[in-house]
Tab-separated table of C-alpha atoms in Angstrom:
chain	number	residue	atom	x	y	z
W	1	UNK	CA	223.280	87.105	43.941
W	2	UNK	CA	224.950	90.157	44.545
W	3	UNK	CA	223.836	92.335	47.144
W	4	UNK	CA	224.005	96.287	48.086
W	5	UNK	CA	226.800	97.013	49.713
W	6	UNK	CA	225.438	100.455	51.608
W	7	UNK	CA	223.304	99.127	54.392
W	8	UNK	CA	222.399	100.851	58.102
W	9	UNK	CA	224.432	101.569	60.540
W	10	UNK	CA	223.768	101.918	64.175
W	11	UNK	CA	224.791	105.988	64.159
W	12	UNK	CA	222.461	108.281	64.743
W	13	UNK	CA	221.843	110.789	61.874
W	14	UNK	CA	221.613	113.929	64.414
W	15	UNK	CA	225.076	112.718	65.755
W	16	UNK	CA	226.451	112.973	62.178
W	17	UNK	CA	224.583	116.194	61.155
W	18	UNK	CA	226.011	117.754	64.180
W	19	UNK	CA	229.995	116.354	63.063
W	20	UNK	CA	229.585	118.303	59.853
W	21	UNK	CA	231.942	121.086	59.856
W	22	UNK	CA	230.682	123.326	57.100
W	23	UNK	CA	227.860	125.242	58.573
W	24	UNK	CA	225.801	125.862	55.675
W	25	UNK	CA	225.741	122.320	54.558
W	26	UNK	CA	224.991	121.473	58.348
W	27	UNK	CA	222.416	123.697	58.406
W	28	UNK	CA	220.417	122.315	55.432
W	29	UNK	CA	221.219	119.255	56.477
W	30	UNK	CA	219.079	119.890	59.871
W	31	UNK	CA	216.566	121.328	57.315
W	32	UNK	CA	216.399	118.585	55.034
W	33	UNK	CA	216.461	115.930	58.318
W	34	UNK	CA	213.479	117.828	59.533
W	35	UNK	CA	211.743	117.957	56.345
W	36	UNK	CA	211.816	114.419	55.218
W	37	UNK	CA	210.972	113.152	58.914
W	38	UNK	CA	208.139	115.173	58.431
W	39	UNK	CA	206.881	114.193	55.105
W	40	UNK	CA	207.854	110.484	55.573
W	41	UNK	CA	206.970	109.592	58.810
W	42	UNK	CA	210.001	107.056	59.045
W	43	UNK	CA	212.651	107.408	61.980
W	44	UNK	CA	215.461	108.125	59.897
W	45	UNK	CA	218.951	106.163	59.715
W	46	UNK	CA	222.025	106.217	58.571
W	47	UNK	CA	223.136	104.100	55.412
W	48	UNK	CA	226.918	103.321	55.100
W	49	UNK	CA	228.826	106.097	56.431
W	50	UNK	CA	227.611	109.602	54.840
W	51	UNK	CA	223.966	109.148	53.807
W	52	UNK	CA	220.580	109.613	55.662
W	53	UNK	CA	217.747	107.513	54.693
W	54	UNK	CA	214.581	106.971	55.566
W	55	UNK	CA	212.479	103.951	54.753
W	56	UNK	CA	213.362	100.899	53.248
W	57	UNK	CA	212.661	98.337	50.082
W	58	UNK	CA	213.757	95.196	48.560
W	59	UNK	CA	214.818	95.620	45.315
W	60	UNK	CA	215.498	92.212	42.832
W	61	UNK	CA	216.870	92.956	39.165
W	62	UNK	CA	216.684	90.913	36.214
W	63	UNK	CA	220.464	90.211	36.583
W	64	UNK	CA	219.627	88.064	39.537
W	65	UNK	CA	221.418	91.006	42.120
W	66	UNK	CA	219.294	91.806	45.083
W	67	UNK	CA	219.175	94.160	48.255
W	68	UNK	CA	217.778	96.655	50.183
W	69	UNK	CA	217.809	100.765	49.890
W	70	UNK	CA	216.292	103.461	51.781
W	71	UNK	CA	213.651	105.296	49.502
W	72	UNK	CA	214.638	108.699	49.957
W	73	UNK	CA	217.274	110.638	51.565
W	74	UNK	CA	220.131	112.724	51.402
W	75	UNK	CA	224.044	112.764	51.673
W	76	UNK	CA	225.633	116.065	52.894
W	77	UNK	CA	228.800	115.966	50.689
W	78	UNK	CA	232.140	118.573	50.571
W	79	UNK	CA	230.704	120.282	47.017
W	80	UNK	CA	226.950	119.663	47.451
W	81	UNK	CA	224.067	118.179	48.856
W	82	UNK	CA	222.720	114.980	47.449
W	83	UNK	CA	219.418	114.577	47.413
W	84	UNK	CA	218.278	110.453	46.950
W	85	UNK	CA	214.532	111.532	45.696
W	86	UNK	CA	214.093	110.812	41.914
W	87	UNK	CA	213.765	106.938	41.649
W	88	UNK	CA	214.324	107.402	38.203
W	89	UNK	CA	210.441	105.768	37.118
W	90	UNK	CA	208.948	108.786	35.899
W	91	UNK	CA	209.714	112.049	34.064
W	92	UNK	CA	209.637	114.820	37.066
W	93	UNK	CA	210.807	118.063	34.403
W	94	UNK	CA	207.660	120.164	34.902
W	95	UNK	CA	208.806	119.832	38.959
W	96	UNK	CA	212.156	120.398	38.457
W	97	UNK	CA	211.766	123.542	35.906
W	98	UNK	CA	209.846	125.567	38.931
W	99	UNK	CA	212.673	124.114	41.306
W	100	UNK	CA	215.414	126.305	41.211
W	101	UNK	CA	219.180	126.090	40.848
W	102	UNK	CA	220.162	122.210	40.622
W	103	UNK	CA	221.643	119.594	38.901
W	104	UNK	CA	220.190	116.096	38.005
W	105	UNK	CA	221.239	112.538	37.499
W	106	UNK	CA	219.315	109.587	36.764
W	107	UNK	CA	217.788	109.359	40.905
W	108	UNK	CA	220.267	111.918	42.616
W	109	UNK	CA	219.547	115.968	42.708
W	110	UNK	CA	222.534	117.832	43.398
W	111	UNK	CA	221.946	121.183	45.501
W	112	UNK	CA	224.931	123.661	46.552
W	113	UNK	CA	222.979	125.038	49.416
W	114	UNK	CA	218.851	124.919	49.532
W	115	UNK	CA	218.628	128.606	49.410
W	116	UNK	CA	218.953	128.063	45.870
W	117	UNK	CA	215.931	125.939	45.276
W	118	UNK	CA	212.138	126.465	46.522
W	119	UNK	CA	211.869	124.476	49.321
W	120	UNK	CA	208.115	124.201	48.557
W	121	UNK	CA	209.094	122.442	44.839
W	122	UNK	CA	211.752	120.597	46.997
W	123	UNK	CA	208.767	118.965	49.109
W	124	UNK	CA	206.749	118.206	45.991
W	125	UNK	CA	209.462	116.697	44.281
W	126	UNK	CA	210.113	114.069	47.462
W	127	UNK	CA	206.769	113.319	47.689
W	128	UNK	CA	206.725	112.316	43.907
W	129	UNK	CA	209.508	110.705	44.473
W	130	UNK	CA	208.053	108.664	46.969
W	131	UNK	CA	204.831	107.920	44.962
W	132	UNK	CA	206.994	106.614	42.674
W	133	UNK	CA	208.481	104.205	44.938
W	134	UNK	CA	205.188	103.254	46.599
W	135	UNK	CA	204.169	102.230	43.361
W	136	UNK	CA	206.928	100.008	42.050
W	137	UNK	CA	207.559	98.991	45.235
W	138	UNK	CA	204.603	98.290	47.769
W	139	UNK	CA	205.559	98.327	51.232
C-alpha cells in the first residue's frame, strides 16, 4: 500500500506567497489564494513544499495504493502557474475554449500569468472542478 508522498505541512501559504520573488507570479498567486478561499470555503494549506491546497480526500486505486490530496489548488512555479482544478472525470472543453490563453494536462492547467485567462471562466472551471470531486468523492 503505497501512499502519496505530498502531504501538509505546517507553513502558512501567505508566508510562502509573500517568499515568492517574481512579482507577477506573487501577485496572482495572492489572487488565486483569495479566489479559491473564497469559492471553497476551506482554510487553505500548504502540501509538500510549493503547492497550496485546499480541502482534502482519500483516494484508494485498484492497484491497492492509497492516500490523501487536496482537491484543488495551485503551485506558483518559475515558468507558470499550476492550477490543480481538472480532476480529470469529465470533459471541461466548452469551459476551457472561452478560457483564454492556457495549457492542459490530464488534472493540471498551466497559466503564464492570469491576465491571460478570464478570471470569470477561471472560477467556473474550479467550481466544476470541484463538482467533480464532490461527486467521486463525497466528503
Amino acid at each position: 500500500m503505497s501512499q502519496n508522498k505530498t502531504r501538509p505541512t505546517s507553513v502558512s501559504p501567505s508566508d510562502f506567497i509573500a517568499s515568492i520573488e517574481h512579482p507577477v507570479r506573487r501577485a496572482d498567486a495572492e489572487t488565486l489564494l483569495e479566489m479559491m478561499t473564497r469559492i471553497t470555503g476551506w482554510e487553505p494549506k500548504m502540501w509538500g513544499p510549493a503547492i497550496v491546497g485546499f480541502g482534502q480526500y482519500h483516494y484508494r486505486y485498484d492497484s491497492g495504493r492509497e492516500g490523501d490530496f487536496m482537491r484543488t489548488g495551485f503551485s506558483p512555479r518559475k515558468a507558470n502557474m499550476a492550477v490543480y482544478i481538472m480532476p480529470g472525470y469529465s470533459d471541461h472543453s466548452a469551459i476551457l475554449a472561452r478560457l483564454g490563453k492556457h495549457k492542459s494536462g490530464k488534472s493540471c492547467l498551466n497559466i503564464n500569468k492570469l491576465a491571460d485567462v478570464d478570471l470569470d471562466v477561471l472560477e467556473e472551471l474550479i467550481r466544476a472542478g470541484l463538482a467533480d470531486m464532490a461527486e467521486k468523492y463525497p466528503e
